[in-house]
Amino acid sequence: MEKIKMTTPLVEMDGDEMTRILWQDIKDILLTPYIDLKTEYYDLGLPEREKTKDQVTVDSAEATKKYGVAVKCATITPNAQRVEEYKLSQMWKSPNGTIRAILDGTVFRAPIMVEGISPVVKNWKKPIVIARHAFGDVYRATEQRVTAPGKAELVFTAADGTETRQTICDFDGPGVLQGQFNKDASIRSFAHACFRFALDAGQDLWFSTKDTISKQYDHTFKDIFQEIYDSEYKTAFEAKGIEYFYTLIDDAVARVIRSEGGFIWACKNYDGDVMSDMVSTAFGSLAMMTSVLVSPDGKYEYEAAHGTVTRHYYRYLKGEQTSTNPVATLFAWTGALRKRGELDYLPDLVAFADRLEKATIDTIESGVMTGDLAGLWEGKHKARVVTSREFLTAIAERL
Ligand code: NAP
Ligand code: MG
């Protein structure tokens, strides 16, 4: 069989621990036998980040800007224990944080649904995609512990020196303070990414904040979304028969639970952080969750939503064949290959990505799966728990 050709390289960001092992196995068993895989390789594994003083992470993000599509393996975000374990010269920042800061943008997370694993919420029939704004708010806040009575003020000094001043609180005793911000430019790109993604997917877009309470902050998000929708997307949404609608986050939560799924739920940074964990858990497992970062200028970075599965890696190092679920990492690859195929007009590559995803889902639905899924399994066939490599090989046979 002739291998499928690619024209533009994918930016390949390798990672750490168990997912690094899965990464190579996926390539060896499911990709390179069928595709003339063209990638520009960046090793984001912690030893290489240490060696390059984290320059490799910056370079990989810059390459994503250049080529437009990247696929990323899970990576360690160092903490004190990792500094010790890997003898690091510094506690390097989260690679995802560095990449997001360079690409900006919105993270879309979607569950991979299979028959035999039902969402905890009985009426959910279709995936719910969470679109999380990945900039500002509490993640870039300035905080202060107040220890004595005193007055806290919100002061803004304009470039021309004029000052506005509002009292936040007259403290009569100890307390806490927090200053958050966001930028119109980032909110606008968040809105564009959501509207474009909804059009691509042909799904309704919901957006929720707490604008009744946060009359300036959250209301700005609501207004910017509405303005951009009315001026740039309304016609296209109507032509596709899809809907944009805004509602209060409390109302959204209630509606989401009662819905049958099949839409995109856009959330501010913190809401998206919390809600994506809730939604993914209710759908089954983090190992069955895809994640893609879409930048305002249309660059894509695909990854799994879970981490490097450290506990399994330590067992692997002792010689054990683990039953770690490779599905989310595999779907990061198929997502990236499909997008590359669409951008470069390579229908064979697009079709390959579709077939590989189908083979994966069919394999699980036939009862062959990794250990994490067996506990959730309610399918017709009896579950047969296999190792990661056996699972990938079973997919290859089906493919
Ligand atoms: P984790 O790697 O997601 O794993 C937590 C636990 O969830 C595992 O021990 C395992 O449970 C289960 N699990 C997760 N993914 C699985 C899979 N594919 N197949 C089977 N089981 C899976 O989270 P963590 O242990 O908190 O973090 C480990 C490292 O990952 C940390 O260094 C962290 O910095 C990094 N991390 C990276 C990213 C990223 O790059 N996007 C995201 C999160 C965390 P059992 O042990 O019970 O089987
Ligand atoms: Mg979270």
Coordinates of C-alpha atoms and ligand atoms in Angstrom, one line a residue:
M1 CA 0.0 0.0 0.0
E2 CA 1.3 3.5 -0.8
K3 CA 1.6 5.7 2.2
I4 CA -0.5 8.9 2.4
K5 CA 1.5 12.0 1.6
M6 CA 1.6 15.2 3.5
T7 CA 2.7 18.6 2.2
T8 CA 3.1 20.9 5.3
P9 CA 4.7 19.6 8.5
L10 CA 2.7 19.2 11.7
V11 CA 4.4 20.8 14.7
E12 CA 5.0 17.8 17.0
M13 CA 5.5 18.5 20.7
D14 CA 6.7 15.5 22.5
G15 CA 6.2 15.2 26.3
D16 CA 6.8 13.3 29.5
E17 CA 6.4 10.0 31.3
M18 CA 3.7 7.6 30.4
T19 CA 2.2 9.7 27.7
R20 CA 5.6 10.0 26.0
I21 CA 5.7 6.2 25.8
L22 CA 2.1 6.2 24.4
W23 CA 3.2 8.9 21.9
Q24 CA 5.9 6.7 20.3
D25 CA 3.6 3.6 20.3
I26 CA 0.8 5.5 18.6
K27 CA 3.2 6.7 15.9
D28 CA 4.8 3.2 15.4
I29 CA 1.6 1.2 15.4
L30 CA -1.0 3.5 13.9
L31 CA 0.6 6.4 12.0
T32 CA 3.9 5.8 10.3
P33 CA 2.8 2.4 8.7
Y34 CA 0.1 4.4 6.7
I35 CA 1.3 8.0 6.5
D36 CA 4.5 9.5 5.2
L37 CA 4.4 11.5 8.4
K38 CA 5.9 14.9 8.1
T39 CA 6.5 16.7 11.4
E40 CA 8.8 19.4 12.8
Y41 CA 9.8 17.8 16.1
Y42 CA 10.1 19.7 19.4
D43 CA 11.0 17.7 22.5
L44 CA 9.0 19.3 25.3
G45 CA 10.1 16.6 27.7
L46 CA 11.4 18.1 31.0
P47 CA 15.1 17.1 30.4
E48 CA 15.1 19.0 27.1
R49 CA 13.3 22.0 28.6
E50 CA 16.0 22.1 31.3
K51 CA 18.8 21.7 28.7
T52 CA 17.4 24.6 26.5
K53 CA 16.3 26.7 29.5
D54 CA 12.8 26.3 28.2
Q55 CA 13.6 27.9 24.8
V56 CA 12.3 24.7 23.1
T57 CA 8.8 25.5 24.4
V58 CA 8.9 29.0 23.0
D59 CA 10.3 27.7 19.7
S60 CA 7.5 25.1 19.4
A61 CA 4.9 27.8 19.9
E62 CA 6.6 30.0 17.3
A63 CA 6.6 27.1 14.9
T64 CA 2.8 26.6 15.5
K65 CA 2.4 30.3 14.5
K66 CA 4.4 29.6 11.3
Y67 CA 2.8 26.3 10.3
G68 CA -0.7 26.6 11.8
V69 CA -1.3 23.1 13.3
A70 CA 0.4 21.4 16.3
V71 CA -0.1 18.2 18.2
K72 CA 1.1 18.1 21.8
C73 CA 1.8 15.3 24.3
A74 CA 1.1 15.9 28.0
T75 CA 4.0 17.5 29.8
I76 CA 5.1 17.8 33.5
T77 CA 4.5 21.2 35.1
P78 CA 7.3 21.3 37.6
N79 CA 6.7 21.7 41.3
A80 CA 9.2 21.5 44.2
Q81 CA 9.2 17.7 44.1
R82 CA 9.9 17.7 40.3
V83 CA 12.8 20.2 40.7
E84 CA 14.4 17.6 43.0
E85 CA 13.5 14.6 40.9
Y86 CA 14.8 16.1 37.6
K87 CA 17.6 18.2 39.2
L88 CA 16.2 21.3 37.6
S89 CA 18.0 24.7 37.7
Q90 CA 14.6 26.5 37.8
M91 CA 11.0 25.6 38.4
W92 CA 10.1 26.0 34.7
K93 CA 6.6 27.4 34.0
S94 CA 3.8 25.3 32.7
P95 CA 4.4 24.6 28.9
N96 CA 0.7 25.0 28.3
G97 CA 0.7 28.4 30.0
T98 CA 3.7 29.5 27.9
I99 CA 2.2 28.2 24.6
R100 CA -1.2 29.9 25.4
A101 CA 0.6 33.2 26.2
I102 CA 2.2 33.1 22.8
L103 CA -0.8 31.9 20.8
D104 CA -3.5 33.5 22.9
G105 CA -6.9 32.0 22.2
T106 CA -9.6 29.7 23.4
V107 CA -9.5 26.1 24.6
F108 CA -12.2 23.8 23.3
R109 CA -12.7 20.5 25.2
A110 CA -15.0 17.8 23.9
P111 CA -15.8 14.3 25.2
I112 CA -15.3 11.3 23.0
M113 CA -18.5 9.3 23.3
V114 CA -18.8 5.5 22.9
E115 CA -21.8 3.2 23.2
G116 CA -21.5 1.2 26.4
I117 CA -20.2 4.1 28.5
S118 CA -23.1 6.3 29.4
P119 CA -22.8 9.8 30.8
V120 CA -23.8 10.1 34.4
V121 CA -26.5 12.6 33.3
K122 CA -29.0 10.2 31.7
N123 CA -30.4 12.7 29.1
W124 CA -27.0 13.6 27.6
K125 CA -27.0 12.0 24.2
K126 CA -24.5 14.1 22.4
P127 CA -21.2 15.7 23.4
I128 CA -21.1 19.1 25.2
V129 CA -18.1 21.1 24.1
I130 CA -16.7 23.6 26.6
A131 CA -15.0 26.7 25.1
R132 CA -12.8 28.2 27.8
H133 CA -11.3 31.7 27.5
A134 CA -7.6 31.2 28.3
F135 CA -6.6 34.7 29.4
G136 CA -6.8 36.9 32.4
D137 CA -9.4 37.0 35.3
V138 CA -8.4 35.2 38.5
Y139 CA -5.4 33.6 36.7
R140 CA -3.7 36.9 36.4
A141 CA -5.1 38.6 39.5
T142 CA -3.2 40.7 42.0
E143 CA -4.0 39.7 45.6
Q144 CA -3.4 41.1 49.0
R145 CA -4.0 39.9 52.6
V146 CA -5.4 42.7 54.7
T147 CA -4.2 42.4 58.3
A148 CA -5.4 45.7 59.9
P149 CA -8.2 48.2 59.5
G150 CA -7.9 50.5 56.6
K151 CA -9.4 51.6 53.3
A152 CA -9.0 49.7 50.0
E153 CA -9.5 51.7 46.8
L154 CA -9.6 50.9 43.1
V155 CA -7.4 53.5 41.4
F156 CA -6.8 53.8 37.6
T157 CA -4.2 56.3 36.4
A158 CA -4.6 57.0 32.7
A159 CA -1.6 57.5 30.4
D160 CA -2.2 61.3 30.5
G161 CA -2.1 61.2 34.3
T162 CA -5.9 61.6 35.1
E163 CA -7.0 59.4 37.9
T164 CA -10.2 57.7 38.9
R165 CA -10.7 56.3 42.4
Q166 CA -13.4 54.1 43.9
T167 CA -13.7 52.8 47.4
I168 CA -13.7 49.0 47.5
C169 CA -14.1 48.5 51.2
D170 CA -13.5 50.3 54.5
F171 CA -11.9 47.4 56.4
D172 CA -12.7 47.5 60.1
G173 CA -10.5 44.3 60.6
P174 CA -8.5 41.7 58.6
G175 CA -9.7 40.5 55.2
V176 CA -8.6 39.8 51.7
L177 CA -8.4 41.8 48.4
Q178 CA -8.2 40.8 44.8
G179 CA -7.8 42.8 41.6
Q180 CA -8.7 41.1 38.3
F181 CA -8.6 42.4 34.7
N182 CA -9.2 41.4 31.1
K183 CA -8.6 43.2 27.8
D184 CA -11.2 43.9 25.1
A185 CA -8.8 42.6 22.5
S186 CA -8.6 39.2 24.2
I187 CA -12.4 39.0 24.8
R188 CA -12.9 39.9 21.1
S189 CA -10.6 37.1 20.0
F190 CA -12.4 34.7 22.4
A191 CA -15.7 35.6 20.8
H192 CA -14.4 35.2 17.2
A193 CA -12.9 31.8 18.1
C194 CA -16.3 30.6 19.6
F195 CA -18.4 31.8 16.6
R196 CA -16.0 30.3 14.1
F197 CA -15.8 27.0 16.0
A198 CA -19.6 26.8 16.2
L199 CA -19.9 27.5 12.4
D200 CA -17.3 24.8 11.7
A201 CA -19.1 22.3 13.9
G202 CA -22.6 23.3 12.9
Q203 CA -23.6 23.5 16.5
D204 CA -25.4 26.1 18.7
L205 CA -23.3 28.3 20.8
W206 CA -24.2 29.2 24.4
F207 CA -22.4 31.9 26.4
S208 CA -22.9 32.6 30.1
T209 CA -21.5 35.0 32.6
K210 CA -22.8 36.7 35.8
D211 CA -23.6 40.1 34.3
T212 CA -26.5 40.8 36.7
I213 CA -24.0 41.0 39.5
S214 CA -20.9 42.0 37.6
K215 CA -22.3 45.0 35.8
Q216 CA -19.1 46.2 34.3
Y217 CA -16.8 43.2 34.1
D218 CA -19.0 40.4 33.0
H219 CA -21.3 42.8 31.2
T220 CA -18.4 43.8 28.9
F221 CA -18.0 40.1 27.9
K222 CA -21.7 39.9 27.1
D223 CA -21.8 43.2 25.1
I224 CA -18.7 42.3 23.0
F225 CA -20.1 38.9 22.1
Q226 CA -23.4 40.4 21.1
E227 CA -21.9 43.1 19.1
I228 CA -19.6 40.8 17.2
Y229 CA -22.4 38.3 16.6
D230 CA -24.8 40.9 15.2
S231 CA -22.2 42.5 13.0
E232 CA -20.3 39.5 11.7
Y233 CA -21.9 36.1 12.3
K234 CA -25.7 36.4 12.5
T235 CA -26.2 35.9 8.8
A236 CA -23.9 32.8 8.6
F237 CA -25.5 31.3 11.8
E238 CA -29.0 31.7 10.3
A239 CA -27.9 30.2 7.0
K240 CA -26.6 27.2 8.9
G241 CA -29.7 26.9 11.1
I242 CA -27.7 27.3 14.3
E243 CA -28.3 29.6 17.2
Y244 CA -26.2 31.9 19.4
F245 CA -27.8 32.6 22.8
Y246 CA -26.6 34.3 26.0
T247 CA -27.9 33.4 29.4
L248 CA -26.9 33.9 33.0
I249 CA -24.5 31.2 34.2
D250 CA -27.0 29.9 36.9
D251 CA -29.6 29.4 34.2
A252 CA -27.0 27.8 31.9
V253 CA -26.0 25.3 34.5
A254 CA -29.6 24.2 34.9
R255 CA -30.2 24.1 31.2
V256 CA -27.0 22.1 30.5
I257 CA -28.1 19.4 33.0
R258 CA -31.5 19.1 31.4
S259 CA -30.3 19.2 27.8
E260 CA -29.4 16.3 25.5
G261 CA -26.0 17.9 24.6
G262 CA -24.8 18.7 21.1
F263 CA -23.8 22.3 21.6
I264 CA -20.9 24.5 22.5
W265 CA -20.8 26.2 25.9
A266 CA -18.5 29.2 26.1
C267 CA -17.3 30.1 29.5
K268 CA -15.0 32.7 31.1
N269 CA -11.6 31.4 32.2
Y270 CA -12.5 30.3 35.7
D271 CA -16.0 29.0 34.8
G272 CA -14.5 27.0 32.0
D273 CA -11.8 25.5 34.2
V274 CA -14.4 24.3 36.7
M275 CA -17.2 23.3 34.3
S276 CA -14.9 21.4 32.0
D277 CA -13.9 19.1 34.9
M278 CA -17.5 18.7 35.8
V279 CA -18.6 17.9 32.3
S280 CA -15.7 15.6 31.5
T281 CA -16.2 13.6 34.7
A282 CA -20.0 13.3 34.0
F283 CA -19.2 12.1 30.5
G284 CA -17.0 9.3 31.8
S285 CA -13.2 10.0 31.9
L286 CA -10.5 12.6 31.3
A287 CA -8.8 9.9 29.2
M288 CA -11.8 10.3 26.8
M289 CA -11.6 14.0 26.4
T290 CA -10.0 16.0 23.6
S291 CA -8.7 19.5 23.8
V292 CA -7.7 22.0 21.2
L293 CA -6.4 25.6 21.5
V294 CA -7.6 27.8 18.7
S295 CA -5.8 31.2 18.4
P296 CA -7.5 34.4 17.1
D297 CA -5.6 34.1 13.8
G298 CA -6.7 30.5 13.3
K299 CA -3.8 28.4 14.5
Y300 CA -4.6 25.1 16.2
E301 CA -2.9 23.1 18.9
Y302 CA -4.4 19.7 19.7
E303 CA -3.7 17.8 22.9
A304 CA -5.2 15.4 25.5
A305 CA -6.9 16.9 28.5
H306 CA -5.2 14.6 31.0
G307 CA -1.7 14.7 32.4
T308 CA 1.4 12.4 32.0
V309 CA -0.2 9.6 34.1
T310 CA 2.8 9.4 36.5
R311 CA 1.6 6.5 38.6
H312 CA 1.4 4.3 35.5
Y313 CA 4.9 5.5 34.4
Y314 CA 6.5 4.4 37.6
R315 CA 5.0 0.9 37.1
Y316 CA 6.2 0.9 33.5
L317 CA 9.7 1.7 34.7
K318 CA 9.6 -1.4 36.9
G319 CA 8.9 -3.4 33.7
E320 CA 5.1 -3.7 33.9
Q321 CA 3.0 -3.4 30.7
T322 CA 0.4 -0.9 31.8
S323 CA -3.2 -0.5 30.6
T324 CA -3.1 3.3 30.2
N325 CA -5.8 4.8 27.9
P326 CA -4.2 6.3 24.8
V327 CA -7.5 7.5 23.2
A328 CA -7.2 11.2 24.1
T329 CA -3.6 11.3 22.8
L330 CA -4.6 9.4 19.7
F331 CA -7.5 11.8 19.0
A332 CA -5.1 14.7 19.4
W333 CA -3.2 13.2 16.5
T334 CA -6.3 12.6 14.4
G335 CA -7.6 16.1 15.1
A336 CA -4.3 17.6 14.0
L337 CA -3.9 15.4 10.9
R338 CA -7.5 16.1 9.9
K339 CA -7.0 19.9 10.2
R340 CA -3.7 19.6 8.3
G341 CA -5.6 17.7 5.6
E342 CA -8.4 20.3 5.4
L343 CA -5.9 23.2 5.2
D344 CA -3.8 21.5 2.5
Y345 CA -6.7 19.9 0.5
L346 CA -5.5 16.4 1.2
P347 CA -8.8 14.3 1.3
D348 CA -6.9 11.1 1.9
L349 CA -5.4 12.4 5.1
V350 CA -8.8 13.7 6.3
A351 CA -10.4 10.3 5.5
F352 CA -7.6 8.5 7.3
A353 CA -8.2 10.5 10.4
D354 CA -11.9 9.7 10.3
R355 CA -11.2 6.0 9.8
L356 CA -8.7 5.8 12.6
E357 CA -11.2 7.5 15.0
K358 CA -13.9 5.1 13.9
A359 CA -11.6 2.1 14.3
T360 CA -10.8 3.3 17.9
I361 CA -14.4 3.7 18.9
D362 CA -15.4 0.4 17.2
T363 CA -12.6 -1.4 19.1
I364 CA -14.0 -0.2 22.5
E365 CA -17.6 -0.9 21.5
S366 CA -16.5 -4.5 20.7
G367 CA -15.5 -4.8 24.3
V368 CA -11.7 -4.4 24.0
M369 CA -10.5 -1.5 26.3
T370 CA -8.0 -0.2 28.8
G371 CA -8.6 -0.7 32.6
D372 CA -9.9 2.7 33.3
L373 CA -12.9 2.2 31.0
A374 CA -13.8 -1.3 32.2
G375 CA -15.1 0.1 35.5
L376 CA -17.5 2.3 33.5
W377 CA -18.5 -0.3 31.0
E378 CA -22.2 -1.2 30.5
G379 CA -21.9 -2.5 26.9
K380 CA -23.4 -5.6 25.2
H381 CA -20.1 -7.5 25.0
K382 CA -18.1 -8.5 28.0
A383 CA -15.2 -6.1 28.6
R384 CA -11.8 -7.4 27.9
V385 CA -9.1 -5.4 29.6
V386 CA -5.8 -5.2 27.5
T387 CA -2.5 -3.3 27.8
S388 CA -2.0 -0.1 25.9
R389 CA 0.0 -1.8 23.2
E390 CA -2.5 -4.6 22.8
F391 CA -5.3 -1.9 22.5
L392 CA -3.4 0.0 19.8
T393 CA -2.7 -3.2 18.0
A394 CA -6.4 -4.2 18.1
I395 CA -7.2 -0.8 16.6
A396 CA -4.6 -1.3 13.8
E397 CA -6.2 -4.7 13.0
R398 CA -9.6 -3.1 12.7
L399 CA -8.2 -0.2 10.7
Ligands
NAP1 P1 -2.9 12.7 35.4 O1 -1.7 12.5 34.7 O2 -4.1 13.1 34.5 O3 -3.3 11.4 36.1 C1 -4.2 11.3 37.3 C2 -4.8 9.9 37.4 O4 -5.9 9.8 36.5 C3 -3.9 8.8 37.0 O5 -3.0 8.4 38.0 C4 -4.9 7.7 36.5 O6 -5.5 7.1 37.6 C5 -5.9 8.6 35.8 N1 -5.6 8.8 34.4 C6 -5.3 10.0 33.8 N2 -5.1 9.8 32.5 C7 -5.3 8.5 32.2 C8 -5.2 7.7 31.1 N3 -4.9 8.2 29.9 N4 -5.4 6.3 31.2 C9 -5.7 5.8 32.4 N5 -5.8 6.5 33.5 C10 -5.6 7.8 33.5 O7 -2.8 13.8 36.5 P2 -1.7 14.0 37.7 O8 -1.2 12.7 38.1 O9 -2.3 15.0 38.6 O10 -0.5 14.7 36.9 C11 0.7 14.0 36.4 C12 1.6 15.0 35.7 O11 0.9 15.6 34.6 C13 2.0 16.2 36.6 O12 3.4 16.4 36.5 C14 1.2 17.4 35.9 O13 2.0 18.6 35.9 C15 1.1 17.0 34.5 N6 -0.2 17.5 33.8 C16 0.0 17.9 32.5 C17 -1.1 18.3 31.8 C18 -0.9 18.7 30.4 O14 0.2 18.7 29.9 N7 -1.9 19.0 29.6 C19 -2.4 18.3 32.4 C20 -2.5 17.9 33.7 C21 -1.4 17.5 34.4 P3 -5.0 5.7 38.3 O15 -3.6 5.9 38.8 O16 -6.0 5.5 39.4 O17 -5.1 4.6 37.2
MG2 MG -9.2 22.4 36.2

